[in-house]
CSV table of C-alpha atoms and ligand atoms in Angstrom, one decimal:
chain,number,residue,atom,x,y,z
A,1149,MET,CA,0.9,-4.7,-4.2
A,1150,LYS,CA,-0.6,-5.3,-0.8
A,1151,LYS,CA,1.2,-8.0,1.3
A,1152,LEU,CA,0.3,-10.3,4.1
A,1153,ALA,CA,2.9,-11.2,6.7
A,1154,PRO,CA,1.7,-13.9,9.0
A,1155,SER,CA,3.5,-13.8,12.4
A,1156,ILE,CA,5.0,-17.1,13.4
A,1157,LEU,CA,4.7,-16.0,17.0
A,1158,SER,CA,1.3,-17.6,16.9
A,1159,ALA,CA,2.4,-20.8,15.0
A,1160,ASP,CA,2.7,-24.2,16.6
A,1161,PHE,CA,6.4,-24.3,17.3
A,1162,ALA,CA,6.4,-28.1,17.5
A,1163,ARG,CA,5.3,-28.1,13.8
A,1164,LEU,CA,6.7,-24.8,12.6
A,1165,GLY,CA,7.8,-26.1,9.2
A,1166,GLU,CA,4.4,-27.5,8.5
A,1167,ASP,CA,2.6,-24.3,9.6
A,1168,VAL,CA,4.9,-22.3,7.3
A,1169,SER,CA,4.2,-24.6,4.4
A,1170,GLU,CA,0.5,-23.9,4.9
A,1171,ILE,CA,0.9,-20.1,4.7
A,1172,GLU,CA,3.1,-20.5,1.7
A,1173,ARG,CA,0.4,-22.6,-0.1
A,1174,GLY,CA,-2.1,-19.9,0.9
A,1175,GLY,CA,0.0,-17.1,-0.8
A,1176,ALA,CA,1.6,-15.3,2.1
A,1177,HIS,CA,4.1,-12.7,1.0
A,1178,LEU,CA,6.4,-12.4,4.1
A,1179,ILE,CA,7.1,-14.4,7.3
A,1180,HIS,CA,6.9,-12.0,10.2
A,1181,VAL,CA,9.5,-12.9,12.8
A,1182,ASP,CA,8.7,-11.4,16.3
A,1183,VAL,CA,11.8,-11.3,18.4
A,1184,MET,CA,11.2,-10.3,22.1
A,1185,ASP,CA,13.8,-10.0,24.8
A,1186,GLY,CA,11.9,-9.7,28.0
A,1187,HIS,CA,13.3,-6.1,28.5
A,1188,PHE,CA,12.0,-3.9,25.8
A,1189,VAL,CA,8.7,-5.9,26.0
A,1190,PRO,CA,7.4,-7.9,28.9
A,1191,ASN,CA,7.8,-11.3,27.1
A,1192,ILE,CA,10.5,-13.5,25.6
A,1193,SER,CA,9.8,-15.2,22.3
A,1194,PHE,CA,12.6,-16.7,20.3
A,1195,GLY,CA,15.8,-15.7,18.5
A,1196,ALA,CA,17.7,-16.2,15.2
A,1197,PRO,CA,18.2,-20.0,15.4
A,1198,VAL,CA,14.4,-20.6,15.3
A,1199,MET,CA,14.1,-18.3,12.2
A,1200,LYS,CA,17.1,-20.0,10.6
A,1201,SER,CA,15.6,-23.4,11.1
A,1202,LEU,CA,13.2,-22.4,8.3
A,1203,LEU,CA,16.0,-21.8,5.8
A,1204,GLY,CA,15.7,-24.2,2.9
A,1205,ARG,CA,12.1,-25.0,3.9
A,1206,THR,CA,10.4,-21.9,2.6
A,1207,LYS,CA,11.0,-19.3,-0.1
A,1208,ILE,CA,8.9,-16.6,1.6
A,1209,PRO,CA,11.2,-13.8,2.7
A,1210,PHE,CA,11.7,-13.0,6.4
A,1211,ASP,CA,10.3,-9.8,7.9
A,1212,VAL,CA,12.2,-9.5,11.2
A,1213,HIS,CA,10.6,-7.4,13.9
A,1214,LEU,CA,13.1,-6.8,16.7
A,1215,MET,CA,11.3,-5.9,20.0
A,1216,ILE,CA,14.6,-5.8,21.8
A,1217,GLU,CA,16.9,-3.3,23.5
A,1218,ASN,CA,20.3,-2.6,21.8
A,1219,PRO,CA,19.1,-4.0,18.5
A,1220,GLU,CA,22.3,-2.9,16.8
A,1221,LYS,CA,24.1,-5.7,18.6
A,1222,TYR,CA,22.0,-8.5,17.1
A,1223,ILE,CA,21.3,-7.3,13.5
A,1224,ASP,CA,24.1,-9.5,12.0
A,1225,SER,CA,22.6,-12.7,13.5
A,1226,PHE,CA,19.4,-12.1,11.5
A,1227,LEU,CA,21.1,-11.7,8.2
A,1228,THR,CA,20.3,-14.6,5.8
A,1229,ASP,CA,19.7,-14.9,2.1
A,1230,ASN,CA,16.1,-15.0,3.0
A,1231,THR,CA,16.0,-11.8,5.1
A,1232,GLU,CA,14.1,-8.9,3.4
A,1233,TYR,CA,13.4,-6.5,6.2
A,1234,ILE,CA,14.9,-5.9,9.6
A,1235,THR,CA,12.8,-3.5,11.8
A,1236,VAL,CA,13.9,-1.9,15.0
A,1237,HIS,CA,11.9,0.2,17.4
A,1238,GLN,CA,12.4,4.0,17.5
A,1239,GLU,CA,11.9,3.8,21.3
A,1240,ALA,CA,14.8,1.3,21.6
A,1241,CYS,CA,17.4,3.3,19.6
A,1242,VAL,CA,19.2,6.3,20.9
A,1243,HIS,CA,21.1,6.6,17.6
A,1244,LEU,CA,18.3,5.6,15.3
A,1245,HIS,CA,19.8,7.1,12.1
A,1246,ARG,CA,23.0,5.1,12.7
A,1247,VAL,CA,21.1,1.8,13.2
A,1248,ILE,CA,19.1,2.4,10.0
A,1249,GLN,CA,22.4,2.9,8.1
A,1250,GLN,CA,23.8,-0.3,9.7
A,1251,ILE,CA,20.8,-2.3,8.5
A,1252,LYS,CA,21.0,-0.9,4.9
A,1253,ALA,CA,24.8,-1.4,4.8
A,1254,ALA,CA,24.2,-5.1,5.6
A,1255,GLY,CA,22.2,-5.3,2.4
A,1256,VAL,CA,18.6,-5.6,3.7
A,1257,LYS,CA,15.7,-3.3,3.9
A,1258,ALA,CA,15.5,-1.1,7.0
A,1259,GLY,CA,12.2,-0.7,9.0
A,1260,VAL,CA,11.4,1.4,12.0
A,1261,SER,CA,8.6,0.6,14.3
A,1262,LEU,CA,6.5,2.9,16.5
A,1263,ASN,CA,4.5,1.9,19.6
A,1264,PRO,CA,0.9,3.1,19.6
A,1265,ALA,CA,1.6,6.1,21.8
A,1266,THR,CA,4.7,7.3,19.9
A,1267,SER,CA,4.2,10.2,17.5
A,1268,LEU,CA,4.9,10.1,13.8
A,1269,ASP,CA,6.9,13.3,14.4
A,1270,THR,CA,9.7,11.2,15.9
A,1271,LEU,CA,10.5,9.9,12.4
A,1272,ARG,CA,10.5,13.3,10.7
A,1273,TRP,CA,14.2,13.4,10.1
A,1274,VAL,CA,14.7,9.8,9.1
A,1275,LEU,CA,11.7,9.2,6.9
A,1276,GLU,CA,13.8,9.6,3.7
A,1277,GLU,CA,16.1,6.8,4.9
A,1278,VAL,CA,13.7,4.1,5.8
A,1279,ASP,CA,12.3,1.3,3.6
A,1280,MET,CA,9.4,0.6,5.9
A,1281,VAL,CA,7.5,2.1,8.9
A,1282,LEU,CA,5.8,-0.5,11.1
A,1283,LEU,CA,2.9,0.9,13.1
A,1284,MET,CA,2.2,-1.1,16.2
A,1285,SER,CA,-1.6,-1.4,16.6
A,1286,VAL,CA,-1.2,-3.1,20.0
A,1287,ASN,CA,1.3,-2.6,22.8
A,1288,PRO,CA,4.0,-5.0,21.7
A,1289,GLY,CA,4.7,-8.2,23.7
A,1290,PHE,CA,1.9,-10.6,23.1
A,1291,GLY,CA,-0.2,-12.0,20.2
A,1292,GLY,CA,-3.9,-12.1,20.3
A,1293,GLN,CA,-4.7,-8.6,21.5
A,1294,LYS,CA,-7.3,-6.2,20.1
A,1295,LEU,CA,-6.3,-3.6,17.5
A,1296,ILE,CA,-6.2,0.0,18.9
A,1297,PRO,CA,-8.4,1.9,16.5
A,1298,GLN,CA,-6.6,5.3,16.7
A,1299,VAL,CA,-3.7,3.6,14.8
A,1300,ILE,CA,-5.8,3.5,11.7
A,1301,ASP,CA,-5.9,7.3,11.7
A,1302,LYS,CA,-2.1,7.2,12.3
A,1303,ALA,CA,-1.7,5.0,9.2
A,1304,ARG,CA,-3.8,7.4,7.2
A,1305,GLU,CA,-1.7,10.4,8.3
A,1306,LEU,CA,1.5,8.6,7.5
A,1307,ASP,CA,0.2,7.7,4.1
A,1308,GLU,CA,-0.6,11.4,3.5
A,1309,ILE,CA,2.9,12.4,4.7
A,1310,ARG,CA,4.4,9.8,2.3
A,1311,ARG,CA,2.4,11.2,-0.6
A,1312,ALA,CA,3.1,14.9,0.3
A,1313,GLU,CA,6.9,14.2,0.5
A,1314,GLY,CA,7.0,11.9,-2.5
A,1315,LEU,CA,8.5,9.1,-0.5
A,1316,ASP,CA,8.0,5.4,-1.2
A,1317,PHE,CA,8.6,3.5,2.1
A,1318,ALA,CA,6.1,0.7,2.9
A,1319,ILE,CA,3.6,1.1,5.7
A,1320,GLU,CA,3.1,-2.0,7.9
A,1321,ILE,CA,0.6,-2.5,10.6
A,1322,ASP,CA,1.0,-5.1,13.4
A,1323,GLY,CA,-1.3,-6.3,16.1
A,1324,GLY,CA,-5.0,-7.3,16.2
A,1325,VAL,CA,-5.4,-7.6,12.5
A,1326,THR,CA,-8.4,-9.8,11.7
A,1327,LEU,CA,-10.6,-10.7,8.7
A,1328,ASP,CA,-13.0,-8.1,10.0
A,1329,ASN,CA,-10.7,-5.1,10.0
A,1330,VAL,CA,-8.1,-5.9,7.3
A,1331,ARG,CA,-10.1,-4.1,4.6
A,1332,THR,CA,-10.3,-0.9,6.7
A,1333,VAL,CA,-6.6,-1.1,7.5
A,1334,THR,CA,-5.7,-1.6,3.8
A,1335,GLU,CA,-7.9,1.2,2.7
A,1336,ALA,CA,-6.1,3.5,5.2
A,1337,GLY,CA,-2.9,3.1,3.2
A,1338,VAL,CA,-1.3,0.1,4.8
A,1339,ASP,CA,0.8,-2.0,2.4
A,1340,ILE,CA,1.8,-4.9,4.6
A,1341,ALA,CA,-0.6,-6.4,7.2
A,1342,VAL,CA,0.8,-8.6,10.0
A,1343,ALA,CA,-1.6,-11.2,11.3
A,1344,GLY,CA,-0.6,-13.8,14.0
A,1345,SER,CA,-3.4,-15.4,15.8
A,1346,ALA,CA,-6.0,-14.7,13.1
A,1347,VAL,CA,-3.9,-16.8,10.7
A,1348,PHE,CA,-2.3,-19.6,12.8
A,1349,GLY,CA,-5.3,-19.9,15.1
A,1350,ALA,CA,-7.4,-21.1,12.2
A,1351,ASP,CA,-8.2,-24.7,11.6
A,1352,ASP,CA,-7.4,-24.3,8.0
A,1353,ILE,CA,-4.3,-22.1,7.9
A,1354,CYS,CA,-3.9,-22.2,4.2
A,1355,GLY,CA,-7.6,-21.3,3.6
A,1356,ARG,CA,-7.4,-18.4,6.1
A,1357,THR,CA,-4.2,-17.1,4.4
A,1358,GLU,CA,-6.0,-17.1,1.1
A,1359,GLU,CA,-9.0,-15.3,2.6
A,1360,PHE,CA,-6.8,-12.5,4.0
A,1361,VAL,CA,-5.0,-12.1,0.7
A,1362,ARG,CA,-8.3,-11.9,-1.2
A,1363,LEU,CA,-9.7,-9.2,1.2
A,1364,MET,CA,-6.5,-7.2,0.9
A,1365,ASN,CA,-6.6,-7.3,-2.9
A,1366,GLU,CA,-10.2,-6.3,-3.0
A,1367,ALA,CA,-9.6,-3.3,-0.7
A,1368,GLN,CA,-6.6,-2.4,-2.9
A,1369,SER,CA,-8.7,-2.3,-6.0
A,1370,ARG,CA,-11.3,-0.1,-4.3
A,1371,ARG,CA,-8.7,2.5,-3.2
B,1091,DX5,C1,3.1,-8.1,19.1
B,1091,DX5,C2,3.7,-8.7,17.8
B,1091,DX5,C3,2.8,-8.9,16.8
B,1091,DX5,C4,1.7,-9.9,17.2
B,1091,DX5,C5,0.7,-10.1,16.1
B,1091,DX5,O1,4.0,-7.8,20.1
B,1091,DX5,O2,4.7,-7.8,17.3
B,1091,DX5,O3,3.4,-9.3,15.6
B,1091,DX5,O4,2.3,-11.2,17.5
B,1091,DX5,O5,-0.2,-11.1,16.6
B,1091,DX5,P1,-1.8,-10.9,16.5
B,1091,DX5,O6,-2.1,-10.8,15.0
B,1091,DX5,O7,-2.3,-12.1,17.2
B,1091,DX5,O8,-2.1,-9.6,17.2
B,1092,ZN,ZN1,5.5,-8.0,15.1
């Protein structure tokens, strides 16, 4: 099943609970939680307390995207009953294999993210271990940027590798996903699409969520 993961980075933090209720009514599958430290990326967003403020307010699982240095130090603070994925950046982990094991030992699914310029080859020896590969389709740090089109080819190539190796990790794409490109992205083999500004920037957040889910399902049935 194709999944939509709206990024709360683009939500109205003063009414975060209400915004999340809207995406829940619209059928969103995951809540994408963008954590930025001002070191790995040139921006600071929010940390675990903001995510945890949603506990009890939503049943949608958390999809945590750590854009931080030394992510191994902070994994525990993002573990909740509602946490499905914790994703770290390949570029931020000297001991990537160890961090993947740490996440899985904590009982959640492990994701690894690649910046646009980072080769798929860097995951060659850990692909069997991961539950998800998150392909950044913008340079991480800010919402509202334009999707870098080469990343669609990267997704296609990763999908081919997955098939050739008989693996079943999910492919997620993150950055600049809109109603105009979500079909192309889904047809390239992406299972989970993150969308921030294109969801929370809409006047009707619930309606926009439904529209994204509809387009992804259509693209799925055409594959
Ligand atoms: C970028 C973040 C993305 C981003 C998505 O650093 O990881 O999740 O906020 O936002 P849009 O969809 O607005 O590009
Ligand atoms: Zn993200």
